[in-house]
Tab-separated table of C-alpha atoms and ligand atoms in Angstrom:
chain	number	residue	atom	x	y	z
A	157	MET	CA	0.019	-88.172	12.854
A	158	LEU	CA	-2.374	-86.112	10.787
A	159	ASP	CA	-4.711	-89.149	10.533
A	160	LYS	CA	-4.707	-89.411	14.357
A	161	ILE	CA	-5.541	-85.709	14.716
A	162	MET	CA	-8.346	-86.045	12.261
A	163	LYS	CA	-9.868	-88.811	14.330
A	164	THR	CA	-10.194	-86.677	17.485
A	165	GLN	CA	-13.484	-85.314	18.782
A	166	LEU	CA	-12.138	-81.822	18.666
A	167	PHE	CA	-11.289	-82.126	14.974
A	168	ALA	CA	-14.803	-83.676	14.321
A	169	TRP	CA	-16.282	-80.613	16.020
A	170	ILE	CA	-14.265	-78.216	13.894
A	171	ASP	CA	-14.884	-80.251	10.688
A	172	LYS	CA	-18.692	-80.090	11.303
A	173	ARG	CA	-18.431	-76.260	11.249
A	174	THR	CA	-15.736	-75.690	8.566
A	175	GLY	CA	-15.528	-78.721	6.321
A	176	ALA	CA	-11.868	-78.864	7.368
A	177	GLU	CA	-11.470	-82.664	6.538
A	178	ALA	CA	-12.593	-82.279	2.927
A	179	ILE	CA	-10.247	-79.271	2.510
A	180	ILE	CA	-7.206	-81.118	4.056
A	181	LYS	CA	-7.908	-84.175	1.905
A	182	SER	CA	-8.403	-82.420	-1.397
A	183	GLN	CA	-5.578	-79.833	-0.918
A	184	LEU	CA	-2.992	-81.869	0.992
A	185	THR	CA	-3.236	-85.503	1.865
A	186	GLU	CA	-4.992	-86.735	-1.297
A	187	TYR	CA	-3.987	-83.893	-3.536
A	188	PRO	CA	-2.844	-85.614	-6.746
A	189	ALA	CA	0.797	-84.776	-7.879
A	190	PRO	CA	2.675	-86.134	-10.879
A	191	LYS	CA	4.780	-89.188	-9.776
A	192	ASN	CA	8.025	-87.966	-11.389
A	193	LEU	CA	8.691	-84.669	-9.644
A	194	ASN	CA	12.397	-84.218	-8.972
A	195	TYR	CA	14.163	-82.314	-6.259
A	196	MET	CA	13.791	-79.082	-8.185
A	197	TRP	CA	10.150	-79.188	-7.025
A	198	ASN	CA	11.280	-78.880	-3.352
A	199	PHE	CA	11.939	-75.134	-3.664
A	200	GLY	CA	8.331	-74.088	-3.416
A	201	SER	CA	7.916	-75.634	0.047
A	202	LEU	CA	11.396	-74.290	1.046
A	203	ALA	CA	10.296	-70.719	-0.032
A	204	LEU	CA	7.258	-71.158	2.182
A	205	LEU	CA	9.444	-72.278	5.100
A	206	VAL	CA	11.822	-69.253	4.713
A	207	LEU	CA	8.838	-66.910	4.504
A	208	VAL	CA	7.482	-68.177	7.802
A	209	LEU	CA	11.047	-67.899	9.395
A	210	GLN	CA	11.504	-64.337	8.179
A	211	ILE	CA	8.134	-63.331	9.606
A	212	LEU	CA	8.817	-64.991	12.930
A	213	THR	CA	12.268	-63.689	13.384
A	214	GLY	CA	11.114	-60.231	12.156
A	215	ILE	CA	8.504	-60.115	14.844
A	216	PHE	CA	11.033	-60.659	17.553
A	217	LEU	CA	13.572	-58.110	16.034
A	218	VAL	CA	10.850	-55.483	16.012
A	219	MET	CA	10.444	-55.910	19.872
A	220	TYR	CA	13.944	-54.308	20.219
A	221	TYR	CA	14.627	-52.379	17.084
A	222	LYS	CA	14.073	-48.643	17.021
A	223	PRO	CA	13.457	-46.935	13.658
A	224	SER	CA	15.100	-43.508	14.456
A	225	ALA	CA	17.967	-41.718	12.734
A	226	GLU	CA	18.397	-39.371	15.696
A	227	ALA	CA	21.882	-39.146	17.217
A	228	THR	CA	22.685	-40.760	20.494
A	229	PHE	CA	25.159	-39.553	23.101
A	230	GLY	CA	27.685	-42.054	21.777
A	231	GLY	CA	27.605	-40.273	18.405
A	232	PHE	CA	25.810	-43.076	16.565
A	233	THR	CA	22.104	-43.145	15.866
A	234	VAL	CA	19.303	-44.705	17.687
A	235	ALA	CA	18.570	-47.265	14.943
A	236	PHE	CA	22.268	-48.346	14.585
A	237	ASP	CA	22.611	-48.649	18.359
A	238	SER	CA	19.442	-50.653	18.693
A	239	VAL	CA	20.772	-53.225	16.206
A	240	GLU	CA	24.037	-53.398	18.143
A	241	ARG	CA	22.033	-53.836	21.366
A	242	ILE	CA	20.139	-56.684	19.733
A	243	MET	CA	23.509	-58.318	18.801
A	244	ARG	CA	25.172	-57.830	22.209
A	245	ASP	CA	22.680	-57.332	25.010
A	246	VAL	CA	19.403	-59.074	24.025
A	247	ASN	CA	19.265	-62.805	24.953
A	248	PHE	CA	19.820	-64.725	21.730
A	249	GLY	CA	19.430	-61.506	19.844
A	250	TRP	CA	22.508	-62.282	17.705
A	251	LEU	CA	20.844	-65.559	16.661
A	252	ILE	CA	17.506	-63.946	15.752
A	253	ARG	CA	19.295	-61.188	13.802
A	254	TYR	CA	21.524	-63.480	11.940
A	255	MET	CA	18.668	-65.945	11.151
A	256	HIS	CA	16.751	-62.885	9.694
A	257	ALA	CA	19.717	-61.353	7.802
A	258	VAL	CA	20.876	-64.760	6.428
A	259	GLY	CA	17.282	-65.739	5.865
A	260	ALA	CA	16.856	-62.818	3.493
A	261	SER	CA	19.587	-64.125	1.225
A	262	MET	CA	18.461	-67.754	1.547
A	263	PHE	CA	15.063	-66.583	0.584
A	264	PHE	CA	16.385	-65.301	-2.695
A	265	VAL	CA	18.578	-68.408	-3.243
A	266	VAL	CA	15.490	-70.584	-2.884
A	267	VAL	CA	13.163	-68.372	-4.900
A	268	TYR	CA	15.730	-67.916	-7.701
A	269	MET	CA	16.105	-71.716	-7.933
A	270	HIS	CA	12.301	-71.926	-7.946
A	271	ILE	CA	12.069	-69.520	-10.843
A	272	GLY	CA	14.985	-71.280	-12.653
A	273	ARG	CA	13.106	-74.522	-12.378
A	274	GLY	CA	9.980	-72.875	-13.823
A	275	LEU	CA	12.015	-71.503	-16.732
A	276	TYR	CA	13.749	-74.803	-17.493
A	277	TYR	CA	10.690	-77.043	-17.458
A	278	GLY	CA	8.321	-74.454	-18.981
A	279	SER	CA	6.155	-74.241	-15.910
A	280	PHE	CA	5.188	-70.671	-16.849
A	281	LYS	CA	3.353	-71.898	-20.063
A	282	SER	CA	-0.382	-72.599	-20.466
A	283	PRO	CA	-2.332	-73.289	-18.292
A	284	ARG	CA	0.031	-71.923	-15.564
A	285	GLU	CA	0.372	-68.353	-16.849
A	286	LEU	CA	-1.542	-66.718	-13.953
A	287	LEU	CA	0.357	-68.827	-11.445
A	288	TRP	CA	3.630	-67.474	-13.027
A	289	ILE	CA	2.328	-63.853	-13.043
A	290	ILE	CA	1.460	-64.138	-9.375
A	291	GLY	CA	4.963	-65.380	-8.872
A	292	VAL	CA	6.420	-62.313	-10.588
A	293	VAL	CA	4.345	-60.087	-8.265
A	294	ILE	CA	5.791	-62.112	-5.311
A	295	LEU	CA	9.294	-61.515	-6.669
A	296	LEU	CA	8.852	-57.748	-6.926
A	297	ILE	CA	7.428	-57.525	-3.392
A	298	MET	CA	10.273	-59.649	-2.076
A	299	GLN	CA	12.804	-57.306	-3.717
A	300	GLY	CA	10.956	-54.266	-2.220
A	301	ALA	CA	10.868	-55.761	1.235
A	302	ALA	CA	14.550	-56.600	1.070
A	303	PHE	CA	15.474	-53.162	-0.090
A	304	PHE	CA	13.421	-51.465	2.583
A	305	GLY	CA	14.836	-53.816	5.246
A	306	TYR	CA	18.414	-53.023	4.292
A	307	LEU	CA	17.968	-49.375	5.408
A	308	LEU	CA	16.960	-50.324	8.895
A	309	PRO	CA	20.453	-50.881	10.525
A	310	TRP	CA	21.288	-47.350	9.291
A	311	GLY	CA	24.845	-48.335	8.278
A	312	GLN	CA	26.867	-46.736	5.471
A	313	MET	CA	25.593	-49.163	2.833
A	314	SER	CA	21.951	-48.846	4.074
A	315	PHE	CA	22.126	-45.091	3.781
A	316	TRP	CA	24.006	-44.807	0.436
A	317	GLY	CA	22.208	-47.761	-1.080
A	318	ALA	CA	18.830	-46.122	-0.398
A	319	THR	CA	20.183	-42.725	-1.579
A	320	VAL	CA	21.325	-44.168	-4.959
A	321	ILE	CA	18.086	-46.027	-5.572
A	322	THR	CA	15.676	-43.317	-4.480
A	323	ASN	CA	17.608	-40.772	-6.546
A	324	LEU	CA	16.775	-42.947	-9.568
A	325	PHE	CA	13.147	-41.854	-9.467
A	326	GLY	CA	14.249	-38.345	-10.436
A	327	ALA	CA	15.047	-39.771	-13.828
A	328	ILE	CA	11.408	-40.518	-14.540
A	329	PRO	CA	9.889	-37.614	-16.531
A	330	VAL	CA	7.191	-35.454	-14.903
A	331	LEU	CA	6.186	-37.378	-11.811
A	332	GLY	CA	9.548	-38.935	-10.924
A	333	GLU	CA	10.893	-36.284	-8.590
A	334	TYR	CA	7.483	-36.188	-6.780
A	335	ILE	CA	7.476	-39.958	-6.345
A	336	GLY	CA	11.057	-39.909	-5.070
A	337	GLN	CA	10.195	-37.235	-2.471
A	338	LEU	CA	7.127	-39.105	-1.333
A	339	LEU	CA	9.147	-42.268	-0.701
A	340	VAL	CA	12.034	-40.450	0.917
A	341	GLY	CA	9.772	-38.163	2.951
A	342	GLY	CA	11.857	-35.050	1.993
A	343	PHE	CA	14.615	-34.145	-0.246
A	344	ALA	CA	17.380	-36.472	1.071
A	345	VAL	CA	17.346	-39.851	2.933
A	346	GLY	CA	16.857	-39.176	6.553
A	347	ASP	CA	14.680	-39.932	9.609
A	348	PRO	CA	11.342	-39.783	7.688
A	349	THR	CA	12.766	-42.294	5.146
A	350	LEU	CA	13.729	-44.722	7.923
A	351	ASN	CA	10.130	-44.560	9.336
A	352	ARG	CA	8.552	-44.995	5.915
A	353	PHE	CA	10.871	-47.913	5.062
A	354	PHE	CA	10.306	-49.540	8.418
A	355	SER	CA	6.516	-49.342	7.912
A	356	LEU	CA	6.671	-50.890	4.449
A	357	HIS	CA	9.243	-53.502	5.506
A	358	TYR	CA	6.700	-54.690	8.038
A	359	LEU	CA	3.819	-54.580	5.606
A	360	PHE	CA	5.387	-56.305	2.568
A	361	PRO	CA	6.036	-59.800	4.121
A	362	LEU	CA	2.298	-59.789	5.351
A	363	LEU	CA	1.255	-58.911	1.770
A	364	LEU	CA	3.555	-61.727	0.585
A	365	ALA	CA	1.852	-64.200	2.891
A	366	ALA	CA	-1.557	-63.368	1.427
A	367	ILE	CA	-0.301	-63.405	-2.172
A	368	VAL	CA	1.517	-66.739	-1.614
A	369	GLY	CA	-1.887	-68.133	-0.540
A	370	GLY	CA	-3.227	-67.091	-3.946
A	371	HIS	CA	-0.170	-68.571	-5.621
A	372	ILE	CA	-0.786	-71.970	-4.089
A	373	HIS	CA	-4.507	-71.747	-4.807
A	374	ALA	CA	-3.731	-71.057	-8.407
A	375	LEU	CA	-1.374	-74.002	-8.436
A	376	HIS	CA	-3.960	-76.332	-7.009
A	377	VAL	CA	-6.452	-75.362	-9.729
A	378	VAL	CA	-4.105	-76.123	-12.663
A	379	HIS	CA	-1.848	-78.687	-10.835
A	380	SER	CA	1.901	-79.112	-10.971
A	381	ASN	CA	3.850	-79.357	-14.162
A	382	ASN	CA	6.480	-82.085	-14.244
A	383	PRO	CA	10.056	-82.542	-15.658
A	384	GLU	CA	8.674	-84.025	-18.896
A	385	GLY	CA	6.434	-80.988	-19.314
A	386	ILE	CA	3.537	-83.221	-20.538
A	387	ASP	CA	-0.147	-83.230	-19.500
A	388	LEU	CA	-1.176	-86.226	-17.511
A	389	HIS	CA	-4.109	-88.307	-18.571
A	390	LYS	CA	-3.834	-91.634	-16.668
A	391	PRO	CA	-4.559	-91.894	-12.904
A	392	GLU	CA	-1.454	-94.158	-12.440
A	393	GLU	CA	0.726	-91.183	-13.434
A	394	GLN	CA	-0.233	-89.385	-10.210
A	395	ILE	CA	0.374	-90.043	-6.535
A	396	PRO	CA	-1.155	-88.505	-3.431
A	397	PHE	CA	0.765	-85.559	-2.030
A	398	HIS	CA	0.867	-87.277	1.390
A	399	PRO	CA	3.006	-89.241	2.284
A	400	TYR	CA	5.047	-89.136	-0.955
A	401	TYR	CA	5.757	-85.501	-1.257
A	402	THR	CA	5.350	-84.503	2.363
A	403	ILE	CA	8.292	-86.882	3.095
A	404	LYS	CA	10.314	-85.702	0.095
A	405	ASP	CA	9.691	-81.988	1.118
A	406	ALA	CA	10.664	-82.895	4.714
A	407	PHE	CA	14.021	-84.350	3.391
A	408	GLY	CA	14.536	-81.034	1.469
A	409	VAL	CA	13.800	-79.045	4.581
A	410	ALA	CA	16.381	-81.064	6.591
A	411	PHE	CA	19.032	-80.523	3.899
A	412	PHE	CA	18.233	-76.878	3.634
A	413	LEU	CA	18.379	-76.460	7.405
A	414	LEU	CA	21.857	-77.946	7.383
A	415	PHE	CA	23.094	-75.255	5.068
A	416	TYR	CA	21.103	-72.446	6.789
A	417	CYS	CA	22.379	-73.326	10.230
A	418	TYR	CA	25.942	-73.616	8.998
A	419	ILE	CA	25.787	-70.157	7.626
A	420	VAL	CA	23.933	-68.661	10.594
A	421	PHE	CA	26.252	-70.202	13.163
A	422	PHE	CA	29.636	-70.203	11.407
A	423	ASN	CA	29.631	-67.744	8.469
A	424	PRO	CA	26.723	-65.241	8.671
A	425	GLN	CA	28.533	-62.551	6.565
A	426	MET	CA	29.359	-64.992	3.826
A	427	GLY	CA	32.347	-62.994	2.843
A	428	GLY	CA	30.398	-59.787	2.737
A	429	TYR	CA	27.798	-61.222	0.273
A	430	PHE	CA	25.017	-61.731	2.803
A	431	ILE	CA	25.778	-58.878	5.182
A	432	GLU	CA	28.048	-56.182	3.735
A	433	VAL	CA	31.106	-55.167	5.796
A	434	ASP	CA	30.540	-51.494	5.129
A	435	ASN	CA	27.226	-51.765	7.007
A	436	TYR	CA	29.049	-52.151	10.249
A	437	VAL	CA	30.099	-48.523	9.831
A	438	PRO	CA	27.385	-46.096	11.025
A	439	ALA	CA	25.693	-44.054	8.234
A	440	ASN	CA	27.450	-40.831	7.480
A	441	ASN	CA	25.838	-38.463	4.989
A	442	LEU	CA	29.148	-36.582	4.513
A	443	GLN	CA	31.205	-39.549	3.587
A	444	THR	CA	30.343	-41.543	0.472
A	445	PRO	CA	31.722	-45.122	0.456
A	446	ALA	CA	34.297	-45.847	-2.312
A	447	HIS	CA	31.977	-48.456	-3.894
A	448	ILE	CA	28.224	-48.608	-3.410
A	449	ALA	CA	26.479	-51.867	-4.360
A	450	PRO	CA	23.176	-53.493	-3.269
A	451	VAL	CA	23.123	-56.959	-1.766
A	452	TRP	CA	23.921	-59.773	-4.202
A	453	TYR	CA	20.315	-60.655	-5.016
A	454	LEU	CA	19.673	-57.254	-6.596
A	455	THR	CA	23.047	-56.866	-8.363
A	456	PRO	CA	21.850	-58.299	-11.698
A	457	TRP	CA	19.345	-55.525	-12.045
A	458	TYR	CA	21.866	-53.018	-10.750
A	459	THR	CA	24.153	-53.998	-13.583
A	460	ILE	CA	21.342	-53.428	-16.125
A	461	LEU	CA	20.779	-49.961	-14.660
A	462	ARG	CA	24.407	-49.105	-14.933
A	463	SER	CA	24.852	-50.415	-18.463
A	464	PHE	CA	23.417	-47.155	-19.956
A	465	GLU	CA	25.026	-43.700	-20.072
A	466	SER	CA	21.651	-42.054	-19.731
A	467	LYS	CA	20.027	-42.407	-16.217
A	468	LEU	CA	16.550	-42.483	-17.809
A	469	LEU	CA	17.500	-45.275	-20.220
A	470	GLY	CA	19.072	-47.212	-17.340
A	471	VAL	CA	15.979	-46.922	-15.187
A	472	ALA	CA	13.719	-47.859	-18.100
A	473	ALA	CA	15.903	-50.862	-18.933
A	474	MET	CA	15.839	-52.027	-15.300
A	475	GLY	CA	12.074	-51.625	-15.191
A	476	ALA	CA	11.689	-53.460	-18.495
A	477	SER	CA	13.906	-56.305	-17.338
A	478	LEU	CA	11.446	-57.059	-14.531
A	479	ALA	CA	8.335	-56.172	-16.424
A	480	ILE	CA	9.265	-58.571	-19.244
A	481	LEU	CA	8.883	-61.428	-16.805
A	482	PHE	CA	5.126	-60.741	-16.650
A	483	VAL	CA	4.635	-61.324	-20.348
A	484	LEU	CA	7.046	-64.322	-20.609
A	485	PRO	CA	4.185	-66.872	-20.875
A	486	PHE	CA	2.833	-65.059	-23.927
A	487	LEU	CA	6.271	-64.642	-25.610
A	488	CYS	CA	7.079	-68.301	-25.535
A	489	ARG	CA	4.887	-69.894	-28.265
A	490	SER	CA	6.340	-73.412	-28.421
A	491	ALA	CA	3.865	-76.200	-27.798
A	492	VAL	CA	6.514	-78.072	-25.875
A	493	ARG	CA	7.140	-77.112	-22.308
A	494	SER	CA	10.226	-78.780	-20.936
A	495	ALA	CA	13.796	-77.941	-22.073
A	496	ARG	CA	14.431	-81.678	-22.098
A	497	TYR	CA	12.730	-81.820	-25.486
A	498	ARG	CA	13.698	-78.358	-26.755
A	499	PRO	CA	17.430	-78.471	-27.785
A	500	VAL	CA	17.812	-74.803	-28.753
A	501	TYR	CA	15.743	-73.466	-25.813
A	502	LYS	CA	17.806	-75.697	-23.491
A	503	ILE	CA	21.028	-74.016	-24.607
A	504	MET	CA	19.371	-70.532	-24.500
A	505	VAL	CA	17.979	-70.993	-21.009
A	506	ILE	CA	21.237	-72.383	-19.557
A	507	MET	CA	23.049	-69.432	-21.043
A	508	PHE	CA	20.461	-67.186	-19.549
A	509	PHE	CA	21.192	-68.611	-16.114
A	510	VAL	CA	24.926	-68.024	-16.581
A	511	ASP	CA	24.081	-64.551	-17.924
A	512	VAL	CA	22.167	-63.623	-14.729
A	513	ILE	CA	25.119	-64.779	-12.660
A	514	VAL	CA	27.525	-62.645	-14.740
A	515	LEU	CA	25.101	-59.638	-14.339
A	516	GLY	CA	25.179	-60.226	-10.658
A	517	TYR	CA	29.006	-60.398	-10.496
A	518	CYS	CA	29.333	-57.206	-12.450
A	519	GLY	CA	26.866	-55.338	-10.195
A	520	HIS	CA	28.594	-56.599	-7.045
A	521	SER	CA	32.127	-55.663	-8.211
A	522	ALA	CA	33.602	-52.198	-8.302
A	523	PRO	CA	33.091	-50.828	-11.788
A	524	THR	CA	35.954	-51.043	-14.290
A	525	ALA	CA	35.966	-50.458	-18.074
A	526	THR	CA	36.110	-54.165	-18.791
A	527	LEU	CA	33.316	-55.104	-16.395
A	528	LYS	CA	31.250	-52.325	-17.869
A	529	VAL	CA	31.496	-53.881	-21.361
A	530	VAL	CA	30.878	-57.341	-19.921
A	531	GLY	CA	27.766	-55.947	-18.101
A	532	GLN	CA	26.533	-54.390	-21.331
A	533	ILE	CA	26.942	-57.647	-23.238
A	534	ALA	CA	25.154	-59.585	-20.493
A	535	THR	CA	22.353	-56.984	-20.464
A	536	ALA	CA	21.931	-57.419	-24.240
A	537	TYR	CA	21.689	-61.219	-23.842
A	538	TYR	CA	19.167	-60.816	-20.986
A	539	PHE	CA	16.804	-58.991	-23.304
A	540	LEU	CA	17.676	-61.079	-26.445
A	541	PHE	CA	16.617	-64.193	-24.555
A	542	PHE	CA	13.113	-62.893	-24.205
A	543	VAL	CA	12.895	-61.231	-27.675
A	544	ALA	CA	14.043	-64.390	-29.374
A	545	LEU	CA	11.446	-66.668	-27.723
A	546	PRO	CA	8.506	-65.971	-30.095
A	547	PHE	CA	10.642	-66.825	-33.109
A	548	LEU	CA	12.078	-70.009	-31.700
A	549	PRO	CA	9.408	-72.469	-32.817
A	550	LYS	CA	10.021	-71.437	-36.408
A	551	PHE	CA	13.448	-73.022	-36.482
A	552	GLU	CA	13.634	-75.239	-33.433
A	553	LYS	CA	13.138	-78.987	-34.072
A	554	THR	CA	11.805	-80.311	-30.807
A	555	LYS	CA	12.261	-83.938	-29.769
A	556	PRO	CA	9.280	-86.301	-29.746
A	557	LEU	CA	7.383	-86.158	-26.432
A	558	PRO	CA	6.694	-89.376	-24.412
A	559	GLU	CA	3.200	-90.801	-24.318
A	560	GLY	CA	3.129	-90.573	-20.514
A	561	ILE	CA	5.273	-90.783	-17.440
B	620	HEM	C1	7.416	-66.519	-1.414
B	620	HEM	C2	7.809	-66.975	-2.515
B	620	HEM	C3	7.156	-68.210	-3.212
B	620	HEM	C4	6.556	-69.306	-2.545
B	620	HEM	C5	6.402	-69.500	-1.077
B	620	HEM	C6	6.136	-70.204	-3.590
B	620	HEM	C7	5.485	-71.400	-3.323
B	620	HEM	C8	5.218	-72.351	-4.285
B	620	HEM	C9	4.865	-73.730	-4.090
B	620	HEM	C10	4.678	-74.352	-2.619
B	620	HEM	C11	4.744	-74.344	-5.224
B	620	HEM	C12	4.394	-75.773	-5.389
B	620	HEM	C13	5.722	-76.590	-5.262
B	620	HEM	C14	6.638	-76.358	-6.406
B	620	HEM	O1	6.312	-76.432	-7.580
B	620	HEM	O2	7.852	-76.024	-6.079
B	620	HEM	C15	4.915	-73.383	-6.266
B	620	HEM	C16	4.824	-73.546	-7.660
B	620	HEM	C17	5.082	-72.638	-8.633
B	620	HEM	N1	5.608	-71.380	-8.417
B	620	HEM	FE1	5.996	-70.519	-6.650
B	620	HEM	N2	6.420	-69.634	-4.834
B	620	HEM	C18	7.032	-68.477	-4.605
B	620	HEM	C19	7.544	-67.597	-5.542
B	620	HEM	C20	7.446	-67.813	-6.950
B	620	HEM	C21	8.000	-66.993	-7.927
B	620	HEM	C22	8.819	-65.700	-7.666
B	620	HEM	C23	7.592	-67.466	-9.147
B	620	HEM	C24	7.878	-66.965	-10.596
B	620	HEM	C25	8.174	-65.837	-10.957
B	620	HEM	C26	6.897	-68.684	-8.942
B	620	HEM	C27	6.343	-69.548	-9.943
B	620	HEM	C28	5.790	-70.829	-9.634
B	620	HEM	C29	5.342	-71.643	-10.753
B	620	HEM	C30	5.308	-71.461	-12.251
B	620	HEM	C31	4.923	-72.835	-10.038
B	620	HEM	C32	4.404	-74.185	-10.679
B	620	HEM	C33	5.554	-75.055	-10.885
B	620	HEM	C34	5.268	-76.294	-11.555
B	620	HEM	O3	4.180	-76.862	-11.351
B	620	HEM	O4	6.129	-76.755	-12.264
B	620	HEM	N3	6.772	-68.890	-7.563
B	620	HEM	N4	5.260	-72.167	-5.669
């Protein structure tokens, strides 16, 4: 189909003025990709798809949503009511809202798989350090966008989640309280907070779109890693992106859409994991919910925060747990990339994946003495994984790498 479009007179006219044909050929149709990429390499294109879906559904939601915490005659607030109106009165409003709310969680599912793939196959290592660093920036912006978005329905969890997190700034010495007040727009979460968060929630995905452009550009300069983690030297080790990976990505998209549609149509709450039940209760600043927890994709970091008695230490550890991702490419000194050829790293990285799930579980659950200790051990391993990386090459005996693929 693309071939047919590229043969039209209109395309020839555009090409003469933009060089579009050369760009499409070098960046898409004839872009060389390793011939052995497995399905773990589908998550990049899926992340792109979900980003587009989030922006599109978000644009429609904004047409009806009202960012105001003022009370209505019914005793609720304008924001809460506008979300209920979207669900009940707007044509297909329920669909657009569920696509967006489920899409937020699916975005993190896909991006966490994408990051996990990068960790397992050593895609963060030279020459892809900058590509990885841009990825970490993307992750932080995604987390910010999700956090800001969660306040918008102005439910109990929206309100108290934002209160807990914005209060954390107070722990930062000197400037902390000032930053907190600037973000909240006062001394407590209220109408100005909702307006600020709404504005940032709109801005962040657009920022994401621009940064993802940079991410893909950086990828196309250094090219994809592959499951063997080796550099490719022979032309026969590569295949053109189109039709081989366009069709493989399309298969991944179809598979993903099956899951996504199932959840959107049949189970949008996902047992309270994707949309918390407490958030169907309107925000009440006089009634603290029994258990406040962020949505599942933020709970690993919430556990790290809660693992320390001192608020300042907790905030510092949570910041460090994200910041350490930036320096990962420089911590890992082994010459071998893929975990397939690194027996010790393979065990460590699989344990790391389990560890993050444990951290997530602890953060989601109501705190108990046992879970607190489990969370503290999991937090310790989270950091140990990164701290141990520079020393690993000293005692890890890597397996011999293949000559080619
Ligand atoms: C909106 C979110 C993101 C989008 C749309 C996106 C998109 C992509 C795409 C299309 C690719 C090429 C296909 C593939 O390798 O899967 C890619 C590769 C890559 N991405 Fe992302 N990405 C996102 C987030 C991230 C994050 C959060 C990280 C890391 C923290 C990251 C790190 C990487 C790395 C290291 C590669 C190269 C993988 C390899 O060649 O093995 N990306 N990304």
